Short mmCIF file of C-alpha atoms in Angstrom, two decimals:
data_model
loop_
_atom_site.label_atom_id
_atom_site.label_comp_id
_atom_site.label_asym_id
_atom_site.label_seq_id
_atom_site.Cartn_x
_atom_site.Cartn_y
_atom_site.Cartn_z
CA ASP W 975 -2.56 -31.62 39.26
CA GLN W 976 -5.90 -30.21 40.47
CA GLN W 977 -5.44 -27.31 42.82
CA VAL W 978 -9.02 -26.76 43.59
CA LYS W 979 -11.09 -29.96 44.26
CA GLN W 980 -14.81 -30.66 44.61
CA ASN W 981 -15.31 -34.16 45.43
CA SER W 982 -18.62 -34.51 45.49
CA PRO W 983 -20.10 -34.66 41.54
CA SER W 984 -23.59 -34.33 43.05
CA LEU W 985 -25.52 -33.88 45.99
CA SER W 986 -29.78 -33.97 46.39
CA VAL W 987 -31.60 -32.15 49.26
CA GLN W 988 -34.92 -31.98 50.37
CA GLU W 989 -36.72 -28.44 49.77
CA GLY W 990 -36.43 -26.21 52.56
CA ARG W 991 -33.23 -28.31 54.52
CA ILE W 992 -29.90 -27.04 54.09
CA SER W 993 -27.24 -27.79 51.14
CA ILE W 994 -23.79 -27.98 52.11
CA LEU W 995 -21.08 -27.78 49.30
CA ASN W 996 -17.71 -28.64 49.93
CA CYS W 997 -14.56 -27.35 48.10
CA ASP W 998 -10.79 -28.17 49.03
CA TYR W 999 -7.80 -26.75 47.88
CA THR W 1000 -4.15 -27.24 47.56
CA ASN W 1001 -2.46 -23.99 47.37
CA SER W 1002 -1.59 -21.84 50.35
CA MET W 1003 -1.46 -18.78 48.55
CA PHE W 1004 -4.77 -18.54 47.13
CA ASP W 1005 -6.10 -15.28 48.96
CA TYR W 1006 -9.56 -15.18 47.27
CA PHE W 1007 -12.30 -17.38 46.98
CA LEU W 1008 -15.65 -17.49 44.87
CA TRP W 1009 -18.97 -19.85 44.40
CA TYR W 1010 -20.58 -19.58 40.90
CA LYS W 1011 -23.69 -20.92 40.01
CA LYS W 1012 -24.87 -22.50 36.22
CA TYR W 1013 -27.95 -23.57 34.77
CA PRO W 1014 -27.79 -25.17 31.59
CA ALA W 1015 -26.66 -24.12 28.23
CA GLU W 1016 -25.82 -21.08 30.64
CA GLY W 1017 -22.89 -19.32 31.51
CA PRO W 1018 -21.38 -19.34 35.43
CA THR W 1019 -22.73 -16.34 37.49
CA PHE W 1020 -21.12 -15.09 40.46
CA LEU W 1021 -23.04 -16.07 43.73
CA ILE W 1022 -20.54 -15.00 46.64
CA SER W 1023 -17.25 -14.50 47.57
CA ILE W 1024 -14.75 -14.69 50.32
CA SER W 1025 -11.33 -13.26 50.99
CA SER W 1026 -8.85 -15.00 52.60
CA ILE W 1027 -8.61 -12.71 55.79
CA LYS W 1028 -12.26 -13.31 56.55
CA ASP W 1029 -13.78 -17.05 58.06
CA LYS W 1030 -17.02 -16.28 56.90
CA ASN W 1031 -19.42 -14.05 54.55
CA GLU W 1032 -23.21 -14.02 54.13
CA ASP W 1033 -25.45 -13.18 51.72
CA GLY W 1034 -29.24 -13.81 52.05
CA ARG W 1035 -29.75 -17.65 51.80
CA PHE W 1036 -26.30 -18.17 50.81
CA THR W 1037 -23.23 -18.23 53.39
CA VAL W 1038 -19.56 -19.15 52.40
CA PHE W 1039 -17.12 -20.54 55.10
CA LEU W 1040 -13.36 -20.52 54.92
CA ASN W 1041 -10.95 -22.58 57.18
CA LYS W 1042 -7.75 -21.32 56.01
CA SER W 1043 -5.65 -24.18 58.30
CA ALA W 1044 -7.53 -26.87 56.51
CA LYS W 1045 -7.61 -25.57 53.17
CA HIS W 1046 -11.28 -25.79 53.29
CA LEU W 1047 -14.51 -23.97 52.14
CA SER W 1048 -18.01 -24.38 51.73
CA LEU W 1049 -21.37 -23.00 50.87
CA HIS W 1050 -24.61 -23.03 52.88
CA ILE W 1051 -27.72 -22.56 50.75
CA VAL W 1052 -30.90 -22.30 53.89
CA PRO W 1053 -33.53 -22.85 53.20
CA SER W 1054 -32.79 -24.75 49.79
CA GLN W 1055 -35.34 -24.39 47.02
CA PRO W 1056 -35.88 -26.04 43.80
CA GLY W 1057 -34.42 -23.00 41.65
CA ASP W 1058 -31.41 -23.32 43.46
CA SER W 1059 -30.92 -26.95 41.32
CA ALA W 1060 -27.86 -26.08 39.17
CA VAL W 1061 -24.04 -26.48 39.09
CA TYR W 1062 -21.89 -25.15 41.55
CA PHE W 1063 -18.24 -24.01 40.89
CA CYS W 1064 -15.79 -23.28 43.80
CA ALA W 1065 -12.84 -21.00 42.19
CA ALA W 1066 -9.45 -19.65 43.88
CA SER W 1067 -6.96 -17.21 43.08
CA THR W 1068 -4.35 -15.77 43.94
CA TYR W 1069 -1.51 -13.17 42.51
CA SER W 1070 0.89 -14.54 39.76
CA GLY W 1071 1.55 -11.62 37.74
CA THR W 1072 -2.10 -11.16 36.94
CA TYR W 1073 -5.47 -12.90 38.76
CA LYS W 1074 -7.01 -15.84 37.44
CA TYR W 1075 -9.44 -18.09 39.02
CA ILE W 1076 -8.69 -21.92 39.47
CA PHE W 1077 -11.64 -23.69 39.39
CA GLY W 1078 -13.42 -26.71 40.59
CA THR W 1079 -15.20 -29.34 38.57
CA GLY W 1080 -18.18 -28.44 39.99
CA THR W 1081 -21.21 -30.10 41.94
CA ARG W 1082 -24.56 -30.46 40.74
CA LEU W 1083 -27.19 -29.73 43.69
CA LYS W 1084 -30.88 -31.38 43.17
CA VAL W 1085 -33.40 -29.59 45.42
CA LEU W 1086 -36.12 -31.67 45.61
CA ALA W 1087 -39.78 -30.69 45.72
CA GLY L 1209 -23.40 -4.28 25.88
CA ALA L 1210 -25.21 -5.62 28.87
CA GLY L 1211 -23.93 -8.68 29.23
CA VAL L 1212 -20.86 -10.78 27.29
CA SER L 1213 -22.18 -12.18 23.90
CA GLN L 1214 -20.28 -15.39 22.68
CA SER L 1215 -20.75 -16.42 18.96
CA PRO L 1216 -21.90 -19.23 17.38
CA SER L 1217 -23.26 -20.51 20.14
CA ASN L 1218 -23.18 -24.36 18.88
CA LYS L 1219 -20.72 -25.16 16.46
CA VAL L 1220 -20.35 -28.61 14.56
CA THR L 1221 -16.76 -28.92 12.80
CA GLU L 1222 -14.79 -31.66 10.80
CA LYS L 1223 -11.67 -32.64 12.37
CA GLY L 1224 -9.02 -31.04 10.66
CA LYS L 1225 -10.96 -27.62 10.20
CA ASP L 1226 -9.85 -24.35 11.75
CA VAL L 1227 -12.70 -22.47 13.95
CA GLU L 1228 -13.16 -18.92 15.45
CA LEU L 1229 -15.08 -18.21 18.22
CA ARG L 1230 -15.78 -14.86 18.88
CA CYS L 1231 -16.32 -12.83 22.52
CA ASP L 1232 -17.84 -9.55 22.99
CA PRO L 1233 -17.32 -8.62 26.45
CA ILE L 1234 -19.39 -5.89 28.60
CA SER L 1235 -18.52 -2.39 27.59
CA GLY L 1236 -15.74 -1.10 29.31
CA HIS L 1237 -14.41 -4.12 30.89
CA THR L 1238 -10.77 -3.98 30.53
CA ALA L 1239 -10.13 -8.10 31.78
CA LEU L 1240 -10.95 -10.60 29.36
CA TYR L 1241 -10.74 -14.40 30.03
CA TRP L 1242 -11.19 -17.54 27.66
CA TYR L 1243 -11.79 -20.51 29.54
CA ARG L 1244 -13.07 -24.03 28.17
CA GLN L 1245 -15.03 -26.96 29.99
CA ARG L 1246 -15.07 -30.34 28.75
CA LEU L 1247 -17.34 -32.87 29.40
CA GLY L 1248 -17.01 -33.83 33.24
CA GLN L 1249 -14.30 -31.69 33.77
CA GLY L 1250 -14.05 -28.31 35.74
CA LEU L 1251 -13.48 -25.14 34.18
CA GLU L 1252 -10.00 -24.80 32.47
CA PHE L 1253 -8.10 -21.21 32.15
CA LEU L 1254 -6.80 -20.50 28.66
CA ILE L 1255 -6.01 -17.13 28.14
CA TYR L 1256 -6.22 -13.69 30.13
CA PHE L 1257 -6.11 -10.29 27.76
CA GLN L 1258 -5.80 -6.92 29.84
CA GLY L 1259 -6.77 -4.56 27.09
CA ASN L 1260 -5.54 -5.65 23.75
CA SER L 1261 -2.61 -7.29 25.31
CA ALA L 1262 -2.08 -10.96 26.66
CA PRO L 1263 0.17 -11.26 29.82
CA ASP L 1264 -0.72 -14.98 30.55
CA LYS L 1265 -1.33 -17.61 27.83
CA SER L 1266 -0.18 -20.10 29.70
CA GLY L 1267 -3.66 -22.04 29.52
CA LEU L 1268 -3.51 -22.36 25.65
CA PRO L 1269 -2.95 -26.43 25.41
CA SER L 1270 -1.18 -26.45 22.19
CA ASP L 1271 0.44 -24.00 19.23
CA ARG L 1272 -2.82 -25.10 17.66
CA PHE L 1273 -4.95 -22.38 19.96
CA SER L 1274 -4.17 -18.73 19.60
CA ALA L 1275 -6.39 -15.43 20.60
CA GLU L 1276 -6.54 -12.10 19.94
CA ARG L 1277 -8.24 -8.75 21.12
CA THR L 1278 -8.51 -5.87 19.27
CA GLY L 1279 -9.95 -2.32 20.20
CA GLU L 1280 -10.12 -3.28 23.94
CA SER L 1281 -13.22 -5.04 23.05
CA VAL L 1282 -14.28 -8.29 20.73
CA SER L 1283 -11.50 -11.51 21.39
CA THR L 1284 -11.18 -14.06 18.89
CA LEU L 1285 -9.92 -17.45 19.93
CA THR L 1286 -9.04 -19.47 16.96
CA ILE L 1287 -8.32 -23.44 17.13
CA GLN L 1288 -6.70 -24.48 13.73
CA ARG L 1289 -6.49 -28.12 12.63
CA THR L 1290 -9.48 -29.10 15.36
CA GLN L 1291 -8.93 -32.35 16.82
CA GLN L 1292 -11.86 -34.87 18.36
CA GLU L 1293 -10.18 -33.38 21.98
CA ASP L 1294 -11.37 -29.81 21.32
CA SER L 1295 -14.78 -30.76 22.14
CA ALA L 1296 -15.73 -28.51 24.61
CA VAL L 1297 -17.87 -25.71 25.77
CA TYR L 1298 -15.67 -22.29 25.72
CA LEU L 1299 -16.70 -19.73 27.85
CA CYS L 1300 -15.49 -16.32 27.74
CA ALA L 1301 -15.41 -13.74 30.70
CA SER L 1302 -14.92 -10.32 31.29
CA SER L 1303 -14.45 -8.23 34.26
CA PRO L 1304 -13.89 -4.57 34.87
CA ARG L 1305 -10.01 -4.31 35.95
CA THR L 1306 -8.13 -6.93 37.08
CA GLY L 1307 -8.06 -7.82 40.84
CA ALA L 1308 -9.20 -10.90 43.54
CA ASN L 1309 -12.05 -9.06 43.99
CA TYR L 1310 -13.69 -8.16 40.76
CA GLY L 1311 -15.66 -11.42 39.58
CA TYR L 1312 -15.69 -12.24 36.37
CA THR L 1313 -19.15 -12.45 33.84
CA PHE L 1314 -19.19 -15.18 31.84
CA GLY L 1315 -20.83 -15.52 28.16
CA SER L 1316 -23.22 -18.42 27.82
CA GLY L 1317 -20.35 -20.05 25.95
CA THR L 1318 -19.98 -21.74 22.83
CA ARG L 1319 -20.37 -25.42 22.54
CA LEU L 1320 -17.75 -26.81 20.01
CA THR L 1321 -18.18 -30.14 18.71
CA VAL L 1322 -15.15 -32.05 16.51
CA VAL L 1323 -16.68 -34.94 14.67
#
C-alpha cells in the first residue's frame, strides 16, 4: 500500500518556466511533509518542508503548497534552471512511536536549456 | 564527520553470500535510519535507531536482514544469504534527534548487486 504517491515519473520543463511537482498521500494523520532532491550517485538532499498547520512555505525559488482536504502537496520551482534537473521525492511523517518518513517513488525533472 | 559516510559505495556479490554494509553518521546525530531503493521504486524504510537501540525494525523485509549500531555512532546492515531481489541502493541517513521537523541527512548509498 503506497501511502505517498508521485504519479508523474518524469517531467520536462523549459529553462525559466515554472516546474510543478505533485504528490498525493492517503494517511490523514501525516503532519509533516518534506521534499528531497537527488542527483545521480548521490544521496537525497533536503530541499524544503511544510507542517500540516500551514498551507504554504516558500524558500527562494522553491514553494511548497499543502492542500489537506485533498491530501495533496506540490512543489513549485520558479524560474526553473538546468541545475534543478534531478529526481524529486516527497516524504510524509506522523508519530507512531517514532517519526519516520514515508517516501514517494520520485519524479525525474529535466530542465531544458 | 562532515557528512554521512557509507561504505562500500558499490558491492557485487554472489547469490547466497552474506554482505555487510557500513554507515558512519554525522557526529552527534542520535537518530539513524536505513532505507533502500530498488530499481524504479521509491525509498523503502528498513530500520531506525535511536542511540544504540532500534525501536522500529518494521521495514526489515525478512529475517535475513539485521542491523546494529554501536557507540551511538557506526551502524552496520547485514544481509545473509543474499538473493537477487536484494539488489538495490541502500541508503543511510542521520538526524540530530527524532522529531518531525528534523530532516534527514543522507549518505551517498551502497549500490548492492546480487548476481
